[in-house]
Amino acid sequence: MASPELRKDVVTGRWVVFSTARSKRPSDFKSKSPSGSGNSNSQNCPFCVGNEHLCAPQIFRVPPDPSSEWKIRVIENLYPALDRNLRQRDAQGEESPEVLAGFGFHDVVIEGPAHGVRLSDQSPREVGDVLIAFRTRIKELAAVEEIKYVQVFKNHGASAGASLSHPHCQMIALPIVPPNVSTRLDSMKDHFRQTRQCALCEAPSNKLVINESTHFVSFVPFAATYPFEIWITPRIHSSHFHEIDEDKAADLGSLLKLMLQKISVQLEDPPFNFMIQTTPLRATTSELPYAHWFLQIVPQLSVVGGFELGSGCYINPIFPEDAAELLREVNASVQ
Amino acid sequence: MASPELRKDVVTGRWVVFSTARSKRPSDFKSKSPSGSGNSNSQNCPFCVGNEHLCAPQIFRVPPDPSSEWKIRVIENLYPALDRNLRQRDAQGEESPEVLAGFGFHDVVIEGPAHGVRLSDQSPREVGDVLIAFRTRIKELAAVEEIKYVQVFKNHGASAGASLSHPHCQMIALPIVPPNVSTRLDSMKDHFRQTRQCALCEAPSNKLVINESTHFVSFVPFAATYPFEIWITPRIHSSHFHEIDEDKAADLGSLLKLMLQKISVQLEDPPFNFMIQTTPLRATTSELPYAHWFLQIVPQLSVVGGFELGSGCYINPIFPEDAAELLREVNASVQ
């Protein structure tokens, strides 16, 4: 058994404890609560084709022509965390540096009309089309002056936070730069100052790489916070996800699909989240040389307890190089 | 329904989104997975009296006299996250600012000999004795040069991370200052610079206070990250938890017991965590004026999804003043 080790990630700036004391063999990691087929309740599902009237207003659809069947819908969230009509100037009596009106946007991206077709079941080009829908919506949101950051995320499975099983992602546009983003940029700035290099332009060690595509590489980060956490980064420096073009989106679609298939096989269909980690919309020129976006995939395999809540330090029961080796070897392939 | 609002806590430095859009009435918050009576499996429980031989080595017991029955045992964790025998100087070939040998201590504090007696069932003085056991062990760990911080925490209920139901707490002594602690001290320093006041010496607003005791006050923080989160702070400035004396420990024991009873009644026996948020062992003199310890209680009522994982920003479905009002009114009393 390997001795425990603490590692600090130069991107997140976060120390993580790697300790295999309590774990089984690396290959024994399995989800305790498989996310299920997602086929239940399609009759009353507001995201299914034919039930559009059950949803909050549509923002746009793909393709735009209403006489054809839609493939992707971007809609408002029926229970938004932030209010798109509540401008700061309307919020009286709350003038304090510690309070802001809850202005922002909370949208849903329905990935396809069929309830039982997951993102990993779609073709690389179709996955790319979902990514392009994110891009389109981020560009719209970027036009709103008060919006500082757009968090794109997917919750798959109830224990990963999904309340509806029809495949969808969410986007929350915030009037602040959220804490993980500030911390990440500070950490990447430190690395850039010391090395004159962007931390994510440096190729990850071969031991950590899972798969590569023309424009992207997928790997387990050196100090992964969570077991089997995966990052997919563009090989060529790019600060903002929404700079992606159609070809790169299809290429990323292919690698994302492969990673989702691999965690489903290796970890037995775990609940998971993925998040796009990008750069604030109004980044300064000085931030651009070290700000490099990535897509983060986190299978939900462990419970967060008091140690993590209190300290912000996580215990990861599998070393990143062991997780990467297992994922590299999983037999899955994109058609 | 109140409009959503973003609030930043001056202690944690964290922005939180308050949004009631998806929630029921404040009084309808209940745990979805009650933590259970904790009476199962006492026969094979390694923490029960008579089963001491199933445990890792004992560090000390209360009372020390081995001819009397023990009331509290502090023992090593059988599956420690860190290795108490692995000194930095022994870890060769890992000389990098991003890697440290996993040296540290991971201990367990068994709160009493009986499987079914919770901390909230014990008398204020007995709860105080458990707190004094933390103090004793922290002082021992503080003598180890490499140890920078001791995280004391409790996981109650499986979904809060508890793997054994016999009432116990844990302590992890780390060779680093963990990220939440650095961020908190930075934020409290900013507040001190601006106001010349320690952020936690200022009395919380009456709307946020739940209960008070001679030496402590319990309240819902202004920008609580989690629904029904509670902080208990000493009224008089104190940087380090382990400065506590026996009288204050019994007084804190009384207020902690009351808060645990209140969340159990109001939220129907939820899984929960509590953590002692203290100051690094080797704090600098300049840190001491603004470093103020507190005890943080977090009922586990919500699932963390991709938004929180990605952004580090949390959505709290109940405003702190509403949570405080409900907890203030709960009918519970310490004998």
mmCIF file of N, CA, C and O in Angstrom, chain A residues 4-8 10 15 19 21-22 77 79-81 94 98-102 151 153 155 159-161 163 176 178-180 222 226 273 275 277 300 303 305-307 309-312 315, chain B residues 4-8 10 15 19 21-22 77 79-81 94 97-102 151 153 155 159-161 163 176 178-180 222 226 273 275 277 300 303 305-307 309-312 315:
data_model
loop_
_atom_site.group_PDB
_atom_site.id
_atom_site.type_symbol
_atom_site.label_atom_id
_atom_site.label_comp_id
_atom_site.label_asym_id
_atom_site.label_seq_id
_atom_site.Cartn_x
_atom_site.Cartn_y
_atom_site.Cartn_z
ATOM 1 N N PRO A 4 0.589 7.652 2.369
ATOM 2 C CA PRO A 4 -0.222 8.824 2.015
ATOM 3 C C PRO A 4 0.656 9.992 1.576
ATOM 4 O O PRO A 4 1.831 10.066 1.925
ATOM 5 N N GLU A 5 0.072 10.864 0.800
ATOM 6 C CA GLU A 5 0.823 11.978 0.230
ATOM 7 C C GLU A 5 -0.105 13.181 0.133
ATOM 8 O O GLU A 5 -1.307 13.020 -0.108
ATOM 9 N N LEU A 6 0.419 14.362 0.319
ATOM 10 C CA LEU A 6 -0.348 15.584 0.049
ATOM 11 C C LEU A 6 0.182 16.205 -1.236
ATOM 12 O O LEU A 6 1.399 16.276 -1.445
ATOM 13 N N ARG A 7 -0.731 16.616 -2.086
ATOM 14 C CA ARG A 7 -0.335 17.262 -3.329
ATOM 15 C C ARG A 7 -1.124 18.549 -3.501
ATOM 16 O O ARG A 7 -2.315 18.594 -3.200
ATOM 17 N N LYS A 8 -0.450 19.540 -4.052
ATOM 18 C CA LYS A 8 -1.110 20.810 -4.331
ATOM 19 C C LYS A 8 -1.223 20.980 -5.842
ATOM 20 O O LYS A 8 -0.237 20.820 -6.559
ATOM 21 N N VAL A 10 -1.444 23.127 -9.132
ATOM 22 C CA VAL A 10 -1.063 24.494 -9.482
ATOM 23 C C VAL A 10 -2.214 25.240 -10.153
ATOM 24 O O VAL A 10 -2.178 26.461 -10.259
ATOM 25 N N TRP A 15 -4.695 21.931 -1.809
ATOM 26 C CA TRP A 15 -4.018 20.749 -1.290
ATOM 27 C C TRP A 15 -5.017 19.609 -1.158
ATOM 28 O O TRP A 15 -6.127 19.800 -0.667
ATOM 29 N N SER A 19 -4.797 9.096 0.150
ATOM 30 C CA SER A 19 -4.658 8.080 1.184
ATOM 31 C C SER A 19 -5.468 6.870 0.796
ATOM 32 O O SER A 19 -6.685 6.945 0.641
ATOM 33 N N ALA A 21 -5.604 4.133 2.586
ATOM 34 C CA ALA A 21 -5.724 3.278 3.772
ATOM 35 C C ALA A 21 -7.066 2.567 3.842
ATOM 36 O O ALA A 21 -7.165 1.421 4.246
ATOM 37 N N ARG A 22 -8.106 3.248 3.464
ATOM 38 C CA ARG A 22 -9.438 2.721 3.677
ATOM 39 C C ARG A 22 -10.005 2.095 2.413
ATOM 40 O O ARG A 22 -11.116 1.577 2.411
ATOM 41 N N ASN A 77 -35.056 28.198 -16.645
ATOM 42 C CA ASN A 77 -35.342 27.245 -15.573
ATOM 43 C C ASN A 77 -36.650 27.671 -14.896
ATOM 44 O O ASN A 77 -36.845 28.857 -14.605
ATOM 45 N N TYR A 79 -37.597 27.054 -11.976
ATOM 46 C CA TYR A 79 -37.302 27.460 -10.593
ATOM 47 C C TYR A 79 -35.919 28.094 -10.544
ATOM 48 O O TYR A 79 -34.969 27.493 -10.037
ATOM 49 N N PRO A 80 -35.796 29.282 -11.092
ATOM 50 C CA PRO A 80 -34.449 29.852 -11.223
ATOM 51 C C PRO A 80 -33.855 30.266 -9.881
ATOM 52 O O PRO A 80 -34.561 30.802 -9.020
ATOM 53 N N ALA A 81 -32.561 30.022 -9.712
ATOM 54 C CA ALA A 81 -31.863 30.453 -8.495
ATOM 55 C C ALA A 81 -31.674 31.962 -8.496
ATOM 56 O O ALA A 81 -31.592 32.583 -7.441
ATOM 57 N N GLU A 94 -30.302 48.199 -0.146
ATOM 58 C CA GLU A 94 -29.395 47.082 0.097
ATOM 59 C C GLU A 94 -27.986 47.456 -0.322
ATOM 60 O O GLU A 94 -27.220 46.647 -0.813
ATOM 61 N N GLU A 98 -21.500 43.819 0.976
ATOM 62 C CA GLU A 98 -21.727 42.401 1.238
ATOM 63 C C GLU A 98 -23.095 41.904 0.766
ATOM 64 O O GLU A 98 -23.469 40.770 1.050
ATOM 65 N N VAL A 99 -23.852 42.750 0.088
ATOM 66 C CA VAL A 99 -25.171 42.319 -0.404
ATOM 67 C C VAL A 99 -25.355 42.774 -1.848
ATOM 68 O O VAL A 99 -25.017 43.903 -2.192
ATOM 69 N N LEU A 100 -25.854 41.880 -2.674
ATOM 70 C CA LEU A 100 -26.219 42.211 -4.050
ATOM 71 C C LEU A 100 -27.611 41.648 -4.306
ATOM 72 O O LEU A 100 -27.947 40.571 -3.805
ATOM 73 N N ALA A 101 -28.394 42.356 -5.092
ATOM 74 C CA ALA A 101 -29.659 41.771 -5.520
ATOM 75 C C ALA A 101 -29.356 40.506 -6.326
ATOM 76 O O ALA A 101 -28.332 40.420 -6.993
ATOM 77 N N GLY A 102 -30.258 39.532 -6.241
ATOM 78 C CA GLY A 102 -30.013 38.243 -6.891
ATOM 79 C C GLY A 102 -30.329 38.268 -8.369
ATOM 80 O O GLY A 102 -31.114 37.447 -8.865
ATOM 81 N N GLN A 151 -21.568 29.895 -15.363
ATOM 82 C CA GLN A 151 -21.203 28.535 -14.952
ATOM 83 C C GLN A 151 -22.083 27.539 -15.699
ATOM 84 O O GLN A 151 -23.299 27.497 -15.484
ATOM 85 N N PHE A 153 -22.997 23.626 -16.228
ATOM 86 C CA PHE A 153 -22.801 22.386 -15.459
ATOM 87 C C PHE A 153 -23.864 21.364 -15.795
ATOM 88 O O PHE A 153 -24.952 21.697 -16.270
ATOM 89 N N ASN A 155 -25.736 17.927 -13.988
ATOM 90 C CA ASN A 155 -25.976 17.015 -12.867
ATOM 91 C C ASN A 155 -26.618 15.760 -13.446
ATOM 92 O O ASN A 155 -27.712 15.844 -14.016
ATOM 93 N N SER A 159 -28.206 11.706 -6.825
ATOM 94 C CA SER A 159 -27.237 12.065 -5.792
ATOM 95 C C SER A 159 -26.188 13.041 -6.314
ATOM 96 O O SER A 159 -25.353 13.530 -5.554
ATOM 97 N N ALA A 160 -26.219 13.343 -7.621
ATOM 98 C CA ALA A 160 -25.374 14.410 -8.164
ATOM 99 C C ALA A 160 -26.173 15.697 -8.330
ATOM 100 O O ALA A 160 -25.689 16.659 -8.917
ATOM 101 N N GLY A 161 -27.421 15.694 -7.846
ATOM 102 C CA GLY A 161 -28.196 16.926 -7.845
ATOM 103 C C GLY A 161 -29.253 17.042 -8.928
ATOM 104 O O GLY A 161 -29.900 18.077 -9.030
ATOM 105 N N SER A 163 -32.739 16.750 -10.572
ATOM 106 C CA SER A 163 -34.119 16.531 -10.140
ATOM 107 C C SER A 163 -34.976 15.998 -11.290
ATOM 108 O O SER A 163 -36.074 15.500 -11.063
ATOM 109 N N ILE A 176 -21.272 38.054 -10.107
ATOM 110 C CA ILE A 176 -19.974 38.035 -9.399
ATOM 111 C C ILE A 176 -19.062 37.032 -10.095
ATOM 112 O O ILE A 176 -19.535 36.161 -10.829
ATOM 113 N N PRO A 178 -17.213 33.860 -9.251
ATOM 114 C CA PRO A 178 -17.345 32.975 -8.095
ATOM 115 C C PRO A 178 -15.986 32.582 -7.495
ATOM 116 O O PRO A 178 -14.957 32.674 -8.159
ATOM 117 N N PRO A 179 -16.015 32.139 -6.221
ATOM 118 C CA PRO A 179 -14.762 31.939 -5.476
ATOM 119 C C PRO A 179 -13.792 30.940 -6.116
ATOM 120 O O PRO A 179 -12.598 31.196 -6.154
ATOM 121 N N ASN A 180 -14.296 29.804 -6.626
ATOM 122 C CA ASN A 180 -13.365 28.847 -7.221
ATOM 123 C C ASN A 180 -12.643 29.446 -8.424
ATOM 124 O O ASN A 180 -11.498 29.084 -8.704
ATOM 125 N N PHE A 222 -3.021 16.120 -11.515
ATOM 126 C CA PHE A 222 -1.963 15.711 -10.582
ATOM 127 C C PHE A 222 -2.432 15.676 -9.134
ATOM 128 O O PHE A 222 -2.022 14.816 -8.350
ATOM 129 N N TYR A 226 -11.191 14.787 -6.390
ATOM 130 C CA TYR A 226 -12.159 13.695 -6.248
ATOM 131 C C TYR A 226 -11.645 12.438 -6.952
ATOM 132 O O TYR A 226 -10.945 12.542 -7.979
ATOM 133 N N ASN A 273 -21.108 14.775 -12.248
ATOM 134 C CA ASN A 273 -21.275 16.165 -12.671
ATOM 135 C C ASN A 273 -20.204 16.492 -13.680
ATOM 136 O O ASN A 273 -19.107 15.947 -13.607
ATOM 137 N N MET A 275 -18.552 20.192 -15.424
ATOM 138 C CA MET A 275 -18.575 21.646 -15.329
ATOM 139 C C MET A 275 -17.599 22.215 -16.349
ATOM 140 O O MET A 275 -16.527 21.637 -16.551
ATOM 141 N N GLN A 277 -15.005 24.969 -16.817
ATOM 142 C CA GLN A 277 -14.232 25.909 -15.999
ATOM 143 C C GLN A 277 -13.607 26.911 -16.950
ATOM 144 O O GLN A 277 -12.605 26.622 -17.599
ATOM 145 N N GLN A 300 -19.567 10.902 -8.837
ATOM 146 C CA GLN A 300 -19.934 11.035 -7.420
ATOM 147 C C GLN A 300 -19.760 9.686 -6.738
ATOM 148 O O GLN A 300 -20.635 8.834 -6.788
ATOM 149 N N VAL A 303 -18.741 10.478 -0.034
ATOM 150 C CA VAL A 303 -19.548 11.399 0.763
ATOM 151 C C VAL A 303 -18.628 12.479 1.322
ATOM 152 O O VAL A 303 -17.519 12.188 1.760
ATOM 153 N N GLY A 305 -17.682 14.836 4.243
ATOM 154 C CA GLY A 305 -17.930 14.860 5.683
ATOM 155 C C GLY A 305 -17.384 16.124 6.321
ATOM 156 O O GLY A 305 -17.033 17.096 5.633
ATOM 157 N N GLY A 306 -17.329 16.089 7.630
ATOM 158 C CA GLY A 306 -16.937 17.270 8.389
ATOM 159 C C GLY A 306 -15.516 17.734 8.111
ATOM 160 O O GLY A 306 -15.233 18.934 8.163
ATOM 161 N N PHE A 307 -14.624 16.796 7.829
ATOM 162 C CA PHE A 307 -13.243 17.209 7.548
ATOM 163 C C PHE A 307 -13.203 18.119 6.323
ATOM 164 O O PHE A 307 -12.588 19.186 6.346
ATOM 165 N N LEU A 309 -15.800 19.724 4.817
ATOM 166 C CA LEU A 309 -16.578 20.951 5.040
ATOM 167 C C LEU A 309 -15.791 21.966 5.858
ATOM 168 O O LEU A 309 -15.801 23.159 5.579
ATOM 169 N N GLY A 310 -15.104 21.461 6.883
ATOM 170 C CA GLY A 310 -14.408 22.366 7.788
ATOM 171 C C GLY A 310 -13.135 22.927 7.191
ATOM 172 O O GLY A 310 -12.895 24.136 7.231
ATOM 173 N N SER A 311 -12.332 22.057 6.623
ATOM 174 C CA SER A 311 -10.987 22.466 6.212
ATOM 175 C C SER A 311 -10.916 22.896 4.762
ATOM 176 O O SER A 311 -10.001 23.610 4.363
ATOM 177 N N GLY A 312 -11.857 22.423 3.923
ATOM 178 C CA GLY A 312 -11.740 22.651 2.489
ATOM 179 C C GLY A 312 -10.691 21.761 1.849
ATOM 180 O O GLY A 312 -10.387 21.892 0.669
ATOM 181 N N ILE A 315 -9.880 14.332 0.959
ATOM 182 C CA ILE A 315 -9.125 13.082 1.007
ATOM 183 C C ILE A 315 -9.533 12.271 -0.211
ATOM 184 O O ILE A 315 -10.711 11.950 -0.386
ATOM 185 N N PRO B 4 -34.439 36.819 -4.794
ATOM 186 C CA PRO B 4 -33.132 36.237 -4.475
ATOM 187 C C PRO B 4 -32.107 37.326 -4.165
ATOM 188 O O PRO B 4 -32.249 38.471 -4.587
ATOM 189 N N GLU B 5 -31.106 36.946 -3.404
ATOM 190 C CA GLU B 5 -30.103 37.903 -2.938
ATOM 191 C C GLU B 5 -28.767 37.189 -2.859
ATOM 192 O O GLU B 5 -28.709 35.999 -2.540
ATOM 193 N N LEU B 6 -27.693 37.905 -3.159
ATOM 194 C CA LEU B 6 -26.356 37.372 -2.924
ATOM 195 C C LEU B 6 -25.769 38.072 -1.717
ATOM 196 O O LEU B 6 -25.885 39.299 -1.587
ATOM 197 N N ARG B 7 -25.152 37.286 -0.841
ATOM 198 C CA ARG B 7 -24.512 37.866 0.335
ATOM 199 C C ARG B 7 -23.097 37.321 0.464
ATOM 200 O O ARG B 7 -22.859 36.145 0.212
ATOM 201 N N LYS B 8 -22.211 38.192 0.926
ATOM 202 C CA LYS B 8 -20.840 37.769 1.161
ATOM 203 C C LYS B 8 -20.572 37.782 2.656
ATOM 204 O O LYS B 8 -20.855 38.772 3.329
ATOM 205 N N VAL B 10 -18.239 38.121 5.809
ATOM 206 C CA VAL B 10 -16.933 38.745 6.055
ATOM 207 C C VAL B 10 -15.974 37.773 6.740
ATOM 208 O O VAL B 10 -14.776 38.018 6.768
ATOM 209 N N TRP B 15 -19.258 34.258 -1.243
ATOM 210 C CA TRP B 15 -20.576 34.703 -1.710
ATOM 211 C C TRP B 15 -21.539 33.521 -1.724
ATOM 212 O O TRP B 15 -21.191 32.430 -2.175
ATOM 213 N N SER B 19 -31.991 31.892 -2.384
ATOM 214 C CA SER B 19 -33.069 31.802 -3.355
ATOM 215 C C SER B 19 -34.109 30.818 -2.858
ATOM 216 O O SER B 19 -33.826 29.642 -2.654
ATOM 217 N N ALA B 21 -36.873 30.135 -4.476
ATOM 218 C CA ALA B 21 -37.755 29.798 -5.600
ATOM 219 C C ALA B 21 -38.230 28.354 -5.552
ATOM 220 O O ALA B 21 -39.353 28.043 -5.885
ATOM 221 N N ARG B 22 -37.342 27.467 -5.152
ATOM 222 C CA ARG B 22 -37.653 26.058 -5.270
ATOM 223 C C ARG B 22 -38.109 25.469 -3.944
ATOM 224 O O ARG B 22 -38.438 24.297 -3.850
ATOM 225 N N ASN B 77 -7.157 6.350 14.759
ATOM 226 C CA ASN B 77 -8.104 5.846 13.766
ATOM 227 C C ASN B 77 -7.505 4.591 13.137
ATOM 228 O O ASN B 77 -6.322 4.575 12.774
ATOM 229 N N TYR B 79 -8.107 3.393 10.318
ATOM 230 C CA TYR B 79 -7.829 3.660 8.891
ATOM 231 C C TYR B 79 -7.439 5.121 8.724
ATOM 232 O O TYR B 79 -8.203 5.928 8.201
ATOM 233 N N PRO B 80 -6.261 5.477 9.188
ATOM 234 C CA PRO B 80 -5.919 6.904 9.211
ATOM 235 C C PRO B 80 -5.680 7.464 7.817
ATOM 236 O O PRO B 80 -5.088 6.803 6.960
ATOM 237 N N ALA B 81 -6.155 8.686 7.590
ATOM 238 C CA ALA B 81 -5.911 9.364 6.315
ATOM 239 C C ALA B 81 -4.453 9.795 6.213
ATOM 240 O O ALA B 81 -3.914 9.913 5.115
ATOM 241 N N GLU B 94 10.835 13.337 -3.252
ATOM 242 C CA GLU B 94 9.568 14.033 -3.479
ATOM 243 C C GLU B 94 9.714 15.500 -3.160
ATOM 244 O O GLU B 94 8.801 16.155 -2.684
ATOM 245 N N PRO B 97 7.587 21.786 -4.286
ATOM 246 C CA PRO B 97 6.666 22.586 -3.464
ATOM 247 C C PRO B 97 5.235 22.086 -3.550
ATOM 248 O O PRO B 97 4.393 22.493 -2.761
ATOM 249 N N GLU B 98 4.957 21.196 -4.491
ATOM 250 C CA GLU B 98 3.581 20.713 -4.651
ATOM 251 C C GLU B 98 3.350 19.321 -4.065
ATOM 252 O O GLU B 98 2.286 18.743 -4.259
ATOM 253 N N VAL B 99 4.359 18.758 -3.411
ATOM 254 C CA VAL B 99 4.185 17.422 -2.828
ATOM 255 C C VAL B 99 4.743 17.406 -1.413
ATOM 256 O O VAL B 99 5.821 17.939 -1.161
ATOM 257 N N LEU B 100 3.999 16.810 -0.513
ATOM 258 C CA LEU B 100 4.453 16.594 0.856
ATOM 259 C C LEU B 100 4.155 15.152 1.222
ATOM 260 O O LEU B 100 3.120 14.615 0.812
ATOM 261 N N ALA B 101 5.036 14.536 1.997
ATOM 262 C CA ALA B 101 4.703 13.216 2.534
ATOM 263 C C ALA B 101 3.447 13.356 3.396
ATOM 264 O O ALA B 101 3.227 14.396 4.014
ATOM 265 N N GLY B 102 2.631 12.299 3.413
ATOM 266 C CA GLY B 102 1.350 12.363 4.120
ATOM 267 C C GLY B 102 1.504 12.145 5.605
ATOM 268 O O GLY B 102 0.852 11.283 6.194
ATOM 269 N N GLN B 151 -7.833 19.824 12.654
ATOM 270 C CA GLN B 151 -9.260 19.933 12.316
ATOM 271 C C GLN B 151 -10.048 18.948 13.169
ATOM 272 O O GLN B 151 -9.886 17.727 13.028
ATOM 273 N N PHE B 153 -13.715 17.429 13.988
ATOM 274 C CA PHE B 153 -15.005 17.366 13.288
ATOM 275 C C PHE B 153 -15.816 16.170 13.745
ATOM 276 O O PHE B 153 -15.275 15.190 14.248
ATOM 277 N N ASN B 155 -18.989 13.642 12.260
ATOM 278 C CA ASN B 155 -19.909 13.189 11.215
ATOM 279 C C ASN B 155 -20.991 12.382 11.907
ATOM 280 O O ASN B 155 -20.701 11.362 12.534
ATOM 281 N N SER B 159 -25.058 9.741 5.660
ATOM 282 C CA SER B 159 -24.931 10.682 4.553
ATOM 283 C C SER B 159 -24.122 11.916 4.952
ATOM 284 O O SER B 159 -23.823 12.763 4.117
ATOM 285 N N ALA B 160 -23.745 12.011 6.235
ATOM 286 C CA ALA B 160 -22.817 13.054 6.664
ATOM 287 C C ALA B 160 -21.406 12.495 6.795
ATOM 288 O O ALA B 160 -20.507 13.167 7.302
ATOM 289 N N GLY B 161 -21.220 11.243 6.354
ATOM 290 C CA GLY B 161 -19.875 10.679 6.326
ATOM 291 C C GLY B 161 -19.528 9.736 7.456
ATOM 292 O O GLY B 161 -18.395 9.261 7.533
ATOM 293 N N SER B 163 -19.145 6.347 9.308
ATOM 294 C CA SER B 163 -19.149 4.926 8.964
ATOM 295 C C SER B 163 -19.466 4.069 10.187
ATOM 296 O O SER B 163 -19.788 2.899 10.058
ATOM 297 N N ILE B 176 -0.145 21.153 6.889
ATOM 298 C CA ILE B 176 -0.422 22.376 6.130
ATOM 299 C C ILE B 176 -1.539 23.149 6.837
ATOM 300 O O ILE B 176 -2.270 22.584 7.642
ATOM 301 N N PRO B 178 -5.007 24.386 6.086
ATOM 302 C CA PRO B 178 -5.927 24.031 5.007
ATOM 303 C C PRO B 178 -6.573 25.266 4.362
ATOM 304 O O PRO B 178 -6.615 26.343 4.963
ATOM 305 N N PRO B 179 -7.064 25.086 3.125
ATOM 306 C CA PRO B 179 -7.522 26.236 2.333
ATOM 307 C C PRO B 179 -8.641 27.062 2.972
ATOM 308 O O PRO B 179 -8.591 28.295 2.937
ATOM 309 N N ASN B 180 -9.629 26.423 3.586
ATOM 310 C CA ASN B 180 -10.705 27.224 4.194
ATOM 311 C C ASN B 180 -10.174 28.113 5.312
ATOM 312 O O ASN B 180 -10.712 29.198 5.559
ATOM 313 N N PHE B 222 -24.757 35.548 8.711
ATOM 314 C CA PHE B 222 -25.393 36.464 7.763
ATOM 315 C C PHE B 222 -25.421 35.900 6.342
ATOM 316 O O PHE B 222 -26.385 36.111 5.594
ATOM 317 N N TYR B 226 -24.950 26.961 4.135
ATOM 318 C CA TYR B 226 -25.872 25.824 4.118
ATOM 319 C C TYR B 226 -27.157 26.166 4.879
ATOM 320 O O TYR B 226 -27.113 26.926 5.851
ATOM 321 N N ASN B 273 -22.968 17.570 10.487
ATOM 322 C CA ASN B 273 -21.552 17.664 10.828
ATOM 323 C C ASN B 273 -21.373 18.844 11.761
ATOM 324 O O ASN B 273 -22.088 19.827 11.649
ATOM 325 N N MET B 275 -17.897 21.188 13.170
ATOM 326 C CA MET B 275 -16.477 21.393 12.984
ATOM 327 C C MET B 275 -16.021 22.514 13.914
ATOM 328 O O MET B 275 -16.750 23.490 14.105
ATOM 329 N N GLN B 277 -13.703 25.543 14.058
ATOM 330 C CA GLN B 277 -12.960 26.424 13.146
ATOM 331 C C GLN B 277 -12.033 27.266 14.006
ATOM 332 O O GLN B 277 -12.456 28.244 14.622
ATOM 333 N N GLN B 300 -27.225 18.221 7.259
ATOM 334 C CA GLN B 300 -27.101 17.798 5.855
ATOM 335 C C GLN B 300 -28.495 17.697 5.258
ATOM 336 O O GLN B 300 -29.178 16.684 5.409
ATOM 337 N N VAL B 303 -28.239 18.429 -1.539
ATOM 338 C CA VAL B 303 -27.247 17.731 -2.345
ATOM 339 C C VAL B 303 -26.373 18.785 -3.025
ATOM 340 O O VAL B 303 -26.864 19.801 -3.500
ATOM 341 N N GLY B 305 -24.390 19.922 -6.138
ATOM 342 C CA GLY B 305 -24.388 19.592 -7.561
ATOM 343 C C GLY B 305 -23.269 20.300 -8.297
ATOM 344 O O GLY B 305 -22.345 20.863 -7.693
ATOM 345 N N GLY B 306 -23.370 20.260 -9.613
ATOM 346 C CA GLY B 306 -22.308 20.791 -10.459
ATOM 347 C C GLY B 306 -22.084 22.285 -10.295
ATOM 348 O O GLY B 306 -20.962 22.767 -10.433
ATOM 349 N N PHE B 307 -23.147 23.029 -9.978
ATOM 350 C CA PHE B 307 -22.962 24.471 -9.803
ATOM 351 C C PHE B 307 -22.010 24.748 -8.646
ATOM 352 O O PHE B 307 -21.060 25.529 -8.771
ATOM 353 N N LEU B 309 -19.905 22.549 -7.115
ATOM 354 C CA LEU B 309 -18.578 21.972 -7.367
ATOM 355 C C LEU B 309 -17.764 22.871 -8.291
ATOM 356 O O LEU B 309 -16.570 23.067 -8.091
ATOM 357 N N GLY B 310 -18.418 23.379 -9.325
ATOM 358 C CA GLY B 310 -17.696 24.149 -10.322
ATOM 359 C C GLY B 310 -17.331 25.535 -9.830
ATOM 360 O O GLY B 310 -16.182 25.972 -9.958
ATOM 361 N N SER B 311 -18.299 26.230 -9.237
ATOM 362 C CA SER B 311 -18.101 27.648 -8.936
ATOM 363 C C SER B 311 -17.619 27.883 -7.512
ATOM 364 O O SER B 311 -17.046 28.930 -7.222
ATOM 365 N N GLY B 312 -17.877 26.930 -6.608
ATOM 366 C CA GLY B 312 -17.583 27.175 -5.198
ATOM 367 C C GLY B 312 -18.606 28.095 -4.553
ATOM 368 O O GLY B 312 -18.469 28.480 -3.397
ATOM 369 N N ILE B 315 -26.017 27.705 -3.234
ATOM 370 C CA ILE B 315 -27.380 28.232 -3.240
ATOM 371 C C ILE B 315 -28.048 27.775 -1.956
ATOM 372 O O ILE B 315 -28.158 26.575 -1.705
#
